XYZ file of C-alpha atoms in Angstrom:
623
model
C -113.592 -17.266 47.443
C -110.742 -19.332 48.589
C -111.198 -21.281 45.079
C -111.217 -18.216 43.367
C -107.717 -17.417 44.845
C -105.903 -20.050 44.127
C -106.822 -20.325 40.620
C -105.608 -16.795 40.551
C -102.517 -18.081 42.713
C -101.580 -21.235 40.541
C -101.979 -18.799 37.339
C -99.879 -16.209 38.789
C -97.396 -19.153 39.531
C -97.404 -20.506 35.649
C -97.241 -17.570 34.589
C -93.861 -16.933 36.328
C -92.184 -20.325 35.818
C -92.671 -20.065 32.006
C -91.198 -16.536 32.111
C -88.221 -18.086 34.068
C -88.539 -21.325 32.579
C -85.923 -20.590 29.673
C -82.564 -19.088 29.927
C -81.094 -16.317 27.277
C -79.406 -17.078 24.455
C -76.540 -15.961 25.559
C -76.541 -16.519 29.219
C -72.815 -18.406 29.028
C -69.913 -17.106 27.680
C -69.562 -19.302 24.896
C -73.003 -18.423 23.873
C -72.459 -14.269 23.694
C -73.815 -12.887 20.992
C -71.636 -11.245 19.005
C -72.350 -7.292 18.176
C -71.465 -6.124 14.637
C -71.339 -2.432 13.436
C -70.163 -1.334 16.576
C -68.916 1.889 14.735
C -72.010 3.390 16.125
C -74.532 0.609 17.728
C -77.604 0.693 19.576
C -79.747 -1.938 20.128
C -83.625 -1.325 19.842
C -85.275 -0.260 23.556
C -85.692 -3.519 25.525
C -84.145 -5.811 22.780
C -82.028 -7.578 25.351
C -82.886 -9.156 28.741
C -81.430 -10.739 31.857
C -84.298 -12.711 32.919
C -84.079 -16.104 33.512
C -80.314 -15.724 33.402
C -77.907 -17.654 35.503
C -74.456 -16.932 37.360
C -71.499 -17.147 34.946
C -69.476 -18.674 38.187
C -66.745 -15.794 37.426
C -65.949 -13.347 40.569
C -67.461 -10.113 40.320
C -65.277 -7.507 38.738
C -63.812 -4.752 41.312
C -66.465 -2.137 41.088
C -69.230 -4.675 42.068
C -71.116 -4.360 45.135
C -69.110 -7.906 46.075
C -66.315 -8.981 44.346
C -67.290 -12.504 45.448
C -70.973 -12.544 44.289
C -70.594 -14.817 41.558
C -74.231 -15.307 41.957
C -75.221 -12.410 39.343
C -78.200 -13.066 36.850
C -75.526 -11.904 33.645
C -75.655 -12.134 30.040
C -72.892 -11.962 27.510
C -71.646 -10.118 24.178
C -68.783 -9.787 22.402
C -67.256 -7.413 19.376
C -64.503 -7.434 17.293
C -62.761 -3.866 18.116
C -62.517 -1.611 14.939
C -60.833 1.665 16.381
C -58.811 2.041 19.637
C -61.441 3.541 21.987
C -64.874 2.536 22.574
C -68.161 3.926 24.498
C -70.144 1.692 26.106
C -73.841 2.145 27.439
C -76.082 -0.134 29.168
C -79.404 1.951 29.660
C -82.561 0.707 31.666
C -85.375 1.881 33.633
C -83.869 5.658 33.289
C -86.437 8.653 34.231
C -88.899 9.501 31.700
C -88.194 7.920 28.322
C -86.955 4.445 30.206
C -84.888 1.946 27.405
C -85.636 -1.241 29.653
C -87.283 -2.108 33.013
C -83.618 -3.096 34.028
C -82.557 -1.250 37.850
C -78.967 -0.616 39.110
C -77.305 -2.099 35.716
C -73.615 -3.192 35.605
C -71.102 -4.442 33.439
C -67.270 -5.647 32.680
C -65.413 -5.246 30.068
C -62.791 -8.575 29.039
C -59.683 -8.940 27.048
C -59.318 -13.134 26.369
C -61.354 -15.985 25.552
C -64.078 -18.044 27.475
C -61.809 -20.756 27.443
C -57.981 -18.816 27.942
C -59.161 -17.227 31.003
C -60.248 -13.308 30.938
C -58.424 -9.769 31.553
C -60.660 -7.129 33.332
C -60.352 -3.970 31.024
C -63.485 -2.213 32.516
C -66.599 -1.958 34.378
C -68.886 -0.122 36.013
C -72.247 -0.432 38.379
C -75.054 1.632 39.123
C -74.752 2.321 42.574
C -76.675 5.449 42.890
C -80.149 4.030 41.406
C -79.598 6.072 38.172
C -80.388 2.720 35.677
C -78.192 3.591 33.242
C -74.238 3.061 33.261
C -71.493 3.790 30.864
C -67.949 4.020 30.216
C -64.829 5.050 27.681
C -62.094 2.502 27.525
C -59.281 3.203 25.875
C -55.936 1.530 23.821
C -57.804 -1.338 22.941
C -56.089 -3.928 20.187
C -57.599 -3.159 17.082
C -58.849 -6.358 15.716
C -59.138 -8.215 18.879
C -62.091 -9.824 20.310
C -63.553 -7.973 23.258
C -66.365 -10.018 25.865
C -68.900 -7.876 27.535
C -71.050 -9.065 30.710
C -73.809 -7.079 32.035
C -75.820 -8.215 34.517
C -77.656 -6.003 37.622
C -76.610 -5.203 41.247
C -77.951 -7.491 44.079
C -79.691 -10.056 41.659
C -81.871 -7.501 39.430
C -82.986 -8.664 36.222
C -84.706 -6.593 33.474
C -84.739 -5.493 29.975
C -82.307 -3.160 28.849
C -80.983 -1.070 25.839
C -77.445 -1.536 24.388
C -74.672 0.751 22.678
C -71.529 0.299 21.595
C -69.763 3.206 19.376
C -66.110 2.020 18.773
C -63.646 5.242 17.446
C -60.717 6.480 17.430
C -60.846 9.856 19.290
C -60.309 13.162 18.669
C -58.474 15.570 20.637
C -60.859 16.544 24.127
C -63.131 19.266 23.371
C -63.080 23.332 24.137
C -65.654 25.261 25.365
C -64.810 28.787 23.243
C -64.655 29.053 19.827
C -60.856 30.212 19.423
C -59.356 26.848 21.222
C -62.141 24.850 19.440
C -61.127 21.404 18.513
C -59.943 21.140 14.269
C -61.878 18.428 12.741
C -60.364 17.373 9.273
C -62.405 14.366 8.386
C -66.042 12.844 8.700
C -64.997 9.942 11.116
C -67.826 9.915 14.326
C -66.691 10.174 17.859
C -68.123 10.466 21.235
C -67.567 13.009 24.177
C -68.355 11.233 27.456
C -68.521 14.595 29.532
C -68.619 18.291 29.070
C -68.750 20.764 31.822
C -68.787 24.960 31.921
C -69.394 27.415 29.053
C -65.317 28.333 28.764
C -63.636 31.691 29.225
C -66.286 33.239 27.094
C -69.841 32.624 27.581
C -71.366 35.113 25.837
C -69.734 34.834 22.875
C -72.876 33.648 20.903
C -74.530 36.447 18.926
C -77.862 37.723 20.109
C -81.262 36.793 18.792
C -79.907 33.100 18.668
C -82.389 30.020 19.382
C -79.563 29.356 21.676
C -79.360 31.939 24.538
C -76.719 30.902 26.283
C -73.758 28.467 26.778
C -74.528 25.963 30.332
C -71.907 22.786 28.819
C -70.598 23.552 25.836
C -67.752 22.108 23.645
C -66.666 24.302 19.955
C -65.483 22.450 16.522
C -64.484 24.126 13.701
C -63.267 22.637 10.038
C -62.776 23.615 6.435
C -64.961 22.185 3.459
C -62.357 20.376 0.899
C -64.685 18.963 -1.256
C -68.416 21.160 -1.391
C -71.658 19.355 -0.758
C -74.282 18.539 1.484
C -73.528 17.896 5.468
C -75.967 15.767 7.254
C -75.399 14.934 11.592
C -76.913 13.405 14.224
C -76.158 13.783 17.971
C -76.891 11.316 20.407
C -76.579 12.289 23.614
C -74.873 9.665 26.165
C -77.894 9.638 28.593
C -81.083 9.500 26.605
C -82.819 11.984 28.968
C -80.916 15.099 28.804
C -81.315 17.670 26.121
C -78.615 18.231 23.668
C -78.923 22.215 21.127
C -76.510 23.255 18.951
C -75.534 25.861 16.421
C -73.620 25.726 13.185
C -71.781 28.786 11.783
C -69.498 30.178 9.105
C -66.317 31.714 10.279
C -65.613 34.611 6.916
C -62.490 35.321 8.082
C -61.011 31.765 8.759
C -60.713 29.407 11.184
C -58.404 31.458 13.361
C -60.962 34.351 13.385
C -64.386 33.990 15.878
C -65.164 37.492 16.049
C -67.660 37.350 13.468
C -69.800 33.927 13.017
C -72.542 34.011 10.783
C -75.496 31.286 12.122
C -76.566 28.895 9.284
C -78.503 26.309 10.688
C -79.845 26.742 14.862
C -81.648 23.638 16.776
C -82.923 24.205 20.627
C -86.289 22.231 20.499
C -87.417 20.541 23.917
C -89.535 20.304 26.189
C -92.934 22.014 26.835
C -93.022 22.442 30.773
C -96.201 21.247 32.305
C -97.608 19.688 28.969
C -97.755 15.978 29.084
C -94.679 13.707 27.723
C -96.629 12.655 24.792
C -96.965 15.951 23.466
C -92.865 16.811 23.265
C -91.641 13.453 22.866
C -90.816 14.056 19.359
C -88.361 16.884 20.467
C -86.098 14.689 22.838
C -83.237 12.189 22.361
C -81.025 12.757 18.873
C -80.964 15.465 17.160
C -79.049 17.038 14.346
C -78.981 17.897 10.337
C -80.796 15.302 8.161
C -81.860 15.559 4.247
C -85.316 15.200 5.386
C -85.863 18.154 6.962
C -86.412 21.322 5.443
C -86.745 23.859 8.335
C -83.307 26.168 9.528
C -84.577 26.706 13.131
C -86.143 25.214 16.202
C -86.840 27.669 18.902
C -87.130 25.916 22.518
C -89.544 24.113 23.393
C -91.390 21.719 20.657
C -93.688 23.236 18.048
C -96.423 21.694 16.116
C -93.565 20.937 12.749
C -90.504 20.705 15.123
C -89.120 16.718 15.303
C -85.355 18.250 16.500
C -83.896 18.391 13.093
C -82.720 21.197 10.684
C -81.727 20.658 7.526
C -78.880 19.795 6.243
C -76.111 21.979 5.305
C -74.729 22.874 1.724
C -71.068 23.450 2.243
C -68.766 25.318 -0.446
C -65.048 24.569 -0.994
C -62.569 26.525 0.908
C -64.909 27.868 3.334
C -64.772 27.625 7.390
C -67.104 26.553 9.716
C -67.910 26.334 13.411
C -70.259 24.077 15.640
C -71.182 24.960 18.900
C -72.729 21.514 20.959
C -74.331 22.519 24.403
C -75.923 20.172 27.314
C -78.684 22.733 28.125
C -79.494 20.237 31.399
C -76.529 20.516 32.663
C -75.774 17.400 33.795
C -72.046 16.766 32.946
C -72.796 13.925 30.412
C -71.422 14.120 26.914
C -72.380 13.046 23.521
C -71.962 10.742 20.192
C -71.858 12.762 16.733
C -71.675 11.148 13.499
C -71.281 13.016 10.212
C -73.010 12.046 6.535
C -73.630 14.149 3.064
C -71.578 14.781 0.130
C -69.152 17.315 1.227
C -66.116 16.490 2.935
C -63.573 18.135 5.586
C -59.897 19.316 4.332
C -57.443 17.475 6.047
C -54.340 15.411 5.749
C -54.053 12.238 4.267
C -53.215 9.382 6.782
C -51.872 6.359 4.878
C -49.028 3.375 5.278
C -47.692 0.274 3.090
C -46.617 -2.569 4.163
C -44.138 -4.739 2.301
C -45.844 -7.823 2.633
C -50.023 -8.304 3.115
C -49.492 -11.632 3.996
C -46.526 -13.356 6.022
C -46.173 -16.487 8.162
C -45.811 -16.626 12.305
C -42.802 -15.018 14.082
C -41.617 -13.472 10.187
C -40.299 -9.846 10.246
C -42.919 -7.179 8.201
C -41.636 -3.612 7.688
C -44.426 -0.676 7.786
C -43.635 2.453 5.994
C -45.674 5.915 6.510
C -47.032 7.537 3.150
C -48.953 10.302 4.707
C -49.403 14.004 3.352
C -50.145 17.378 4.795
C -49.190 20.091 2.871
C -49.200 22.095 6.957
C -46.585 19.237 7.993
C -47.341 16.593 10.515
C -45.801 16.691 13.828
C -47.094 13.000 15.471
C -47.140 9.652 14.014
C -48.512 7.276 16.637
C -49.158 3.163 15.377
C -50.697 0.222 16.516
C -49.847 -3.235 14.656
C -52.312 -5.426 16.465
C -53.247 -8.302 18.400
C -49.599 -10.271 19.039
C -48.079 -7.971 17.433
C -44.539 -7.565 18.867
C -43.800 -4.492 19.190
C -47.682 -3.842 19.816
C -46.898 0.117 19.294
C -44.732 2.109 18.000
C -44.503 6.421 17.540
C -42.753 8.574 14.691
C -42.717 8.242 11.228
C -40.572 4.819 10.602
C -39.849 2.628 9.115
C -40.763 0.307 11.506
C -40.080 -3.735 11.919
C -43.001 -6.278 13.679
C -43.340 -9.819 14.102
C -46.539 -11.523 15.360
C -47.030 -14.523 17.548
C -50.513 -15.830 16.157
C -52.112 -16.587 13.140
C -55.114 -14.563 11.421
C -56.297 -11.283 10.243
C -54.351 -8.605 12.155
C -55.259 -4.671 11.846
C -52.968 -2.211 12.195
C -53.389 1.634 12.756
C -51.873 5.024 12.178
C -52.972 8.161 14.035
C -51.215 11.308 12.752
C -51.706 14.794 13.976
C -51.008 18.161 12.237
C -49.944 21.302 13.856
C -53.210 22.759 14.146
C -54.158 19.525 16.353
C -56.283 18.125 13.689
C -56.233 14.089 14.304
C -57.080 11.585 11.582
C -56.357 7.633 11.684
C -56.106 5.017 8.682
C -56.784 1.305 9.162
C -54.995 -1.694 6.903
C -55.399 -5.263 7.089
C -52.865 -7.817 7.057
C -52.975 -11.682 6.611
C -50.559 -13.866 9.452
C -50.631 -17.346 8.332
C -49.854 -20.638 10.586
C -46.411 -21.783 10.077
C -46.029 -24.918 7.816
C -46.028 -28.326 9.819
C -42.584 -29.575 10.884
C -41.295 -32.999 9.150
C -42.659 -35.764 10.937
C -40.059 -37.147 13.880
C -38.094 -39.944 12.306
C -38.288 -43.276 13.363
C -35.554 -45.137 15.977
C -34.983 -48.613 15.792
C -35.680 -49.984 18.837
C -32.697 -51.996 20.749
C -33.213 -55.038 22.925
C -31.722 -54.703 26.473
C -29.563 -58.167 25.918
C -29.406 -57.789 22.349
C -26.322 -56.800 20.673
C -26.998 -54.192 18.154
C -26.567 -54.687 14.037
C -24.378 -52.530 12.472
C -25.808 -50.640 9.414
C -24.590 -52.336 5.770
C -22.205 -50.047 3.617
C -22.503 -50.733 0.249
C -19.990 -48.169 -1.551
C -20.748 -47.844 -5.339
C -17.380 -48.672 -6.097
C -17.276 -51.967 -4.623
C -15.430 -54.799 -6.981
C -17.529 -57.405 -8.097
C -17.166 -60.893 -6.667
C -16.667 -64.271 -8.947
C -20.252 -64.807 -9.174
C -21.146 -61.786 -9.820
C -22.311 -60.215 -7.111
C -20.973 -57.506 -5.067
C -18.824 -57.889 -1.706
C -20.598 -56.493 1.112
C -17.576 -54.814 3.456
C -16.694 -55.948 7.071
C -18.599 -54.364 9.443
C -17.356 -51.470 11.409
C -14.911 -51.934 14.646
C -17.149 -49.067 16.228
C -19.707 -50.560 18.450
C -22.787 -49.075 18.592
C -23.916 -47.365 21.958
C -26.261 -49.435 23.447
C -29.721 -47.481 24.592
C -31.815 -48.926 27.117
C -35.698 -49.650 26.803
C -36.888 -47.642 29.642
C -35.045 -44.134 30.078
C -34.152 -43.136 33.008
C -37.093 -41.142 35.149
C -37.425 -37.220 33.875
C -35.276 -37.741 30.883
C -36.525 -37.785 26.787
C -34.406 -39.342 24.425
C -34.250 -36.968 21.252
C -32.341 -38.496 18.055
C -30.680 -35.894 16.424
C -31.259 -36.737 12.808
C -32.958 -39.564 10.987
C -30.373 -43.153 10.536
C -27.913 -43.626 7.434
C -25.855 -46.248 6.494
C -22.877 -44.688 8.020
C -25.304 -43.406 11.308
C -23.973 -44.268 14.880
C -26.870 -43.972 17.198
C -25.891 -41.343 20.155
C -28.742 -40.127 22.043
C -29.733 -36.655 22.785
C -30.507 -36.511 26.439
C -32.485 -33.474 28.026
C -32.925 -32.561 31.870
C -36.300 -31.954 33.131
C -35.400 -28.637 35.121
C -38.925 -27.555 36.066
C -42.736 -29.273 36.022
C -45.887 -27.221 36.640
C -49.298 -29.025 36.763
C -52.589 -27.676 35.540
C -55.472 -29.586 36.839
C -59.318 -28.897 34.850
C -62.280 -29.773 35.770
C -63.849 -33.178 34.233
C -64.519 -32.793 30.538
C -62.805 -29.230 30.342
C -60.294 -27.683 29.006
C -60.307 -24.236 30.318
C -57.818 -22.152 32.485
C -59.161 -20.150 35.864
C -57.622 -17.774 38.004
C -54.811 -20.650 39.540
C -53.986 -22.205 36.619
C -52.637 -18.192 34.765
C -50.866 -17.977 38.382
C -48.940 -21.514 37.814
C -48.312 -20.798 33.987
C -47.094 -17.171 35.040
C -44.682 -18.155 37.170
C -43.426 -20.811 34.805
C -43.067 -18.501 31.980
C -40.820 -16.096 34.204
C -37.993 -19.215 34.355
C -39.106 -19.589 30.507
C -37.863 -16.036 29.748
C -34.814 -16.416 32.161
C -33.409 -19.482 30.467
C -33.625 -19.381 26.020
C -31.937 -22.631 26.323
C -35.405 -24.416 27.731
C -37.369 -26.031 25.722
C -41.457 -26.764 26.706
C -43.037 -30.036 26.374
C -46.528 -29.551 26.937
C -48.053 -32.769 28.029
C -52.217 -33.335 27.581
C -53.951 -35.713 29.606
C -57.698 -36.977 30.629
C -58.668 -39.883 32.145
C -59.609 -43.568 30.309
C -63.451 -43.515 30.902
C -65.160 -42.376 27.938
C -64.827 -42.902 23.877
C -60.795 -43.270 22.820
C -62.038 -40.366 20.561
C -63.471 -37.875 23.143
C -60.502 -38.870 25.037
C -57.921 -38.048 22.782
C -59.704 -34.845 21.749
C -59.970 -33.392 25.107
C -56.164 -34.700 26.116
C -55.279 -32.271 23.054
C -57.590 -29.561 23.729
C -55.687 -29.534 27.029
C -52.456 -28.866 25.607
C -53.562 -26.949 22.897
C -55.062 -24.409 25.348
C -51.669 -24.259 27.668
C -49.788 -23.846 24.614
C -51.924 -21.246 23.257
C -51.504 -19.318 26.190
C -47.325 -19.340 25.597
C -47.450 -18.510 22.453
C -49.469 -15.129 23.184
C -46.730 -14.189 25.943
C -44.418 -14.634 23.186
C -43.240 -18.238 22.700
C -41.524 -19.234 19.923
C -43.158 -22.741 18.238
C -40.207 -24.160 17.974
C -39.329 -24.177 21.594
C -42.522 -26.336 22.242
C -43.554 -29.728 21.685
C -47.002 -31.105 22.233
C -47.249 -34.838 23.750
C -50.871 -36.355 24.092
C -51.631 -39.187 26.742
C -55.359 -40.107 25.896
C -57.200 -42.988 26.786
C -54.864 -45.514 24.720
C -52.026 -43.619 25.652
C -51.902 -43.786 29.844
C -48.149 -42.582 30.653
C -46.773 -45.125 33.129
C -45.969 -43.010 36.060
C -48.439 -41.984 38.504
C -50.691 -44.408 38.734
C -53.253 -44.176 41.628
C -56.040 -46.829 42.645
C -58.423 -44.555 40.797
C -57.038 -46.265 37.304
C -56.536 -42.830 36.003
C -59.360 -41.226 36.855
C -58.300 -38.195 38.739
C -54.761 -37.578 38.342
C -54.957 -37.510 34.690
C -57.043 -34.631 34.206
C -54.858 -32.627 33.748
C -51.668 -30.656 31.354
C -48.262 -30.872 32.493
C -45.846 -28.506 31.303
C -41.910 -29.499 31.512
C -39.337 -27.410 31.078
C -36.027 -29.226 29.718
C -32.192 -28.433 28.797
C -30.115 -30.212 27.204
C -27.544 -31.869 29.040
């Protein structure tokens, strides 16, 4: 018996240590895995895991249990944002169709880089035991990189389900048909909450599959172009149950009083029939090409699978959808439109004088949009760097961008009727060319008297044997400049030597020196090191007249290679992070002190070791 047991014991044990034995994929930062399509994304059920995880040695974000539990089992992702708003949903061991085995999920949102440093944009953390959590952030940078951490309260780990639907919104919803929201194109969008049936609530003809409104929100458009209309609906928590109705609207889209249904979906469940024999009739639901039926009753028949048909719209014609939580519960939805047809709306559009332009270089955007109703809001976003980052009314307007790369800029407009649309360009910043290299300066002995440069005019009369005479030299002495500057000072020559050149050195004050220390072989910036570099910038923006030389160092231990790389990747890093606060390039010079290239002050008895791993930033003026 006792033998019998710890068999079972020591397989029990194996069993577990091979499950924890190996960590994610992308368990660190720099490993996330990066999330494409995030127009409308969802991961398969249980596709992703925290298991075998480790802490990311970040402090929790504000709405975590403990803002200093850096001890949290996380994972990572990142996307590339597409649209100014995105939804978020990190779904577990929910009630009844569960996504994961996952409990009390959490996540944070970050604007930055693994190695920059990170800014909290949002997060949230299942405190109630629901094991699902979500959230809408809004006015992100279109085109920038967004980092995503989810993790569990208290330790959990789990499977879980991910979604990510990045959109640009539409006005928030109605709940009666004669305030309903205009749509005027196909673009998707998500609703994270709708509450009460409206001022009306029994303004939905009778005899419907629908009975009655509990949450509702109203939409209405016009068909420009006829053809088919396919949807789906996905509601935000997997659980509840999402119905809807689509009608015409004869008179207009002004006119509710008489709706004529088309197309009616309430399928569900079949109270106190096992799971298995409704599960068909939960989750999405919508109009697909596949189905042929006009109407689903509640409950779930034999041929219901919660999808009608889809709709054949004709040109000129008005219609009206009616969306309704029949549980209740507050939480919203995702639509997404398909099919032939198409909605009548304006026409959002933009040039730009220039698709591609070089750092810190002035591009003009002009609006070209169309409505033949007017347009009474123009609002624009250039970008990542872009300075401005937004802008409102109809232009022209002027931007310049700090960094390099693709950049995306938008243009929401909005038409009298409320009727939102937004168009998307792409523009090419390119890195600066390289500055001429520094010239060289002849270097002057301490006790030696300079030699004055040689002037040989072309006009110069020959001499008997037929050379030419060389002229006295000049009664200007040369200024003498010592070997070793004085301590804090650079010696800049202001242009390369001529003949005719009298050396006169350029002498800049250090006014200001701010040390970032990193931890052995690193080059990345924590929570201190953004304080120190804030505070520095603040002089930086007080006083044009500074100039930054951004010093890289590392200790003389390993390869002069690995040295010199990581004394670079120091700077570069520091440097990186003025030039996104606005920086010009040409107020900043780089200096690298590797392993071959110790600067002489500061020596300790650790020969380097310590000290030196580091990036010192100096701010200078000339004198």
């Amino acid at each position: 018996m006792n033998l019998k047991f710890t068999a079972i014991f020591l397989l029990f044990s194996l069993s577990v240590s091979a499950a924890t034995r190996y960590a994610p994929q992308n368990d660190k930062c720099s490993q996330a895995i990066a999330i494409s399509g995030v127009r409308d994304y969802c991961s398969s059920p249980r596709q992703f895991t925290n298991e075998g995880a480790g802490p990311s040695q970040l402090e929790g974000s504000g709405c975590f249990s403990s803002i200093y539990d850096n001890t949290d089992k996380d994972v990572w992702f990142k996307f590339k944002a597409i649209a100014n708003t995105v939804n978020i949903s990190v779904i577990g061991a929910i009630r009844g169709n569960p996504k994961g085995t996952l409990q009390n999920p959490q996540f944070v949102l970050y604007w930055g880089s693994c190695s920059t440093g990170f800014m909290e944009v949002g997060c949230r953390s299942d405190a109630m035991g629901y094991n699902i959590v979500e959230t809408f952030v809004h006015d992100l940078a279109i085109g920038g990189t967004y980092y995503l951490r989810v993790g569990g309260r208290n330790g959990n780990v789990g499977s879980f389900q991910l979604c990510i639907k990045n959109f640009n919104p539409v006005p928030s919803p109605s709940a009666d048909c004669s305030s309903a929201v205009v749509l005027c194109d196909k673009s998707g969008f998500t609703v994270p909450n709708i509450e009460g049936a409206g001022n009306d609530r029994y303004e939905l003809p009778a005899g419907m599959c629908l009975k009655e409104e509990t949450s509702s929100a109203w939409y209405k458009w016009t068909c420009d172009q006829p053809g088919s209309l396919t949807m789906t609906l996905t509601p935000v928590n997997p659980s509840d149950d999402i119905d809807f109705v689509v009608f015409q609207l004869p008179f207009g889209l002004d006119e509710c009083s008489l709706k004529l249904p088309l197309r009616c979906m309430a399928s569900g469940e079949n109270q106190g029939q096992p799971l298995s024999s409704w599960r068909r009739c939960t989750g999405a639901t919508g109009m697909s090409s596949r189905s042929v039926d006009l109407y689903e009753d509640g409950g779930c028949n034999e041929m219901d699978n919660n999808f009608v048909a889809a709709l054949q719209m004709e040109a000129g014609a008005s219609y009206a959808l009616i969306i309704n939580n029949f549980h209740n519960t507050g939480n919203g939805f995702s639509v997404e439109f398909g099919g032939t047809g198409t909605f009548k709306g304006p026409t959002a559009h933009f040039v730009v004088n220039k698709l591609k332009i070089n750092q810190n270089q002035d591009l003009w955007v002009k609006n070209r949009s169309s409505f033949e109703g007017g347009i009474k809001k123009w609002e624009w976003n250039f970008g990542v760097d872009a300075k401005p980052q937004t802008a409102t009314g109809k232009g022209p307007h002027k931007v310049n961008y700090s960094s390099s790369g693709k950049k995306s800029i938008s243009l929401a407009i909005e038409t009298g009727n409320g009727c939102q649309v937004t168009k998307v360009r792409q523009i090419t910043v390119l890195d600066p060319p390289p500055p001429p290299p520094e010239p060289a300066v002849a270097k002057v002995e301490k006790d030696e008297k300079p030699k004055p440069a040689q002037q040989t005019p072309p006009s110069s009369p020959a001499s008997p044997n037929g050379g030419v005479r060389t002229p006295k030299p000049p009664a200007t002495p040369i200024n003498k400049v010592d070997k070793k500057p004085a301590p804090e000072e650079k010696q800049i020559p202001a242009a390369p030597p001529t003949a005719d050149t009298v050396f006169t050195p350029v002498t800049y004050d250090v006014k200001y020196t701010a040390t970032i220390y990193f931890a052995s072989d690193s080059a990345a910036l924590d929570r201190d090191d953004i304080e120190i570099l804030t505070k520095t910038i603040a002089l930086v923006r007080q006083h044009p007249e500074y100039v930054l030389v951004v010093e890289g160092h590392t200790n003389n231990i390993p390869s002069d290679e690995y040295c010199n790389k990581l004394a670079t990747e120091r700077a570069d890093v520091v440097i990186a992070w003025f030039r996104r606060k606005g920086v010009g390039e040409e107020r900043i010079m780089r200096k690298i002190y590797g392993k071959k290239k110790v600067h002489e002050k500061e020596k300790t008895k650790f020969k380097n070791r310590k000290v030196y791993q580091k990036a010192v930033v100096r701010l200078m003026a000339r004198e």
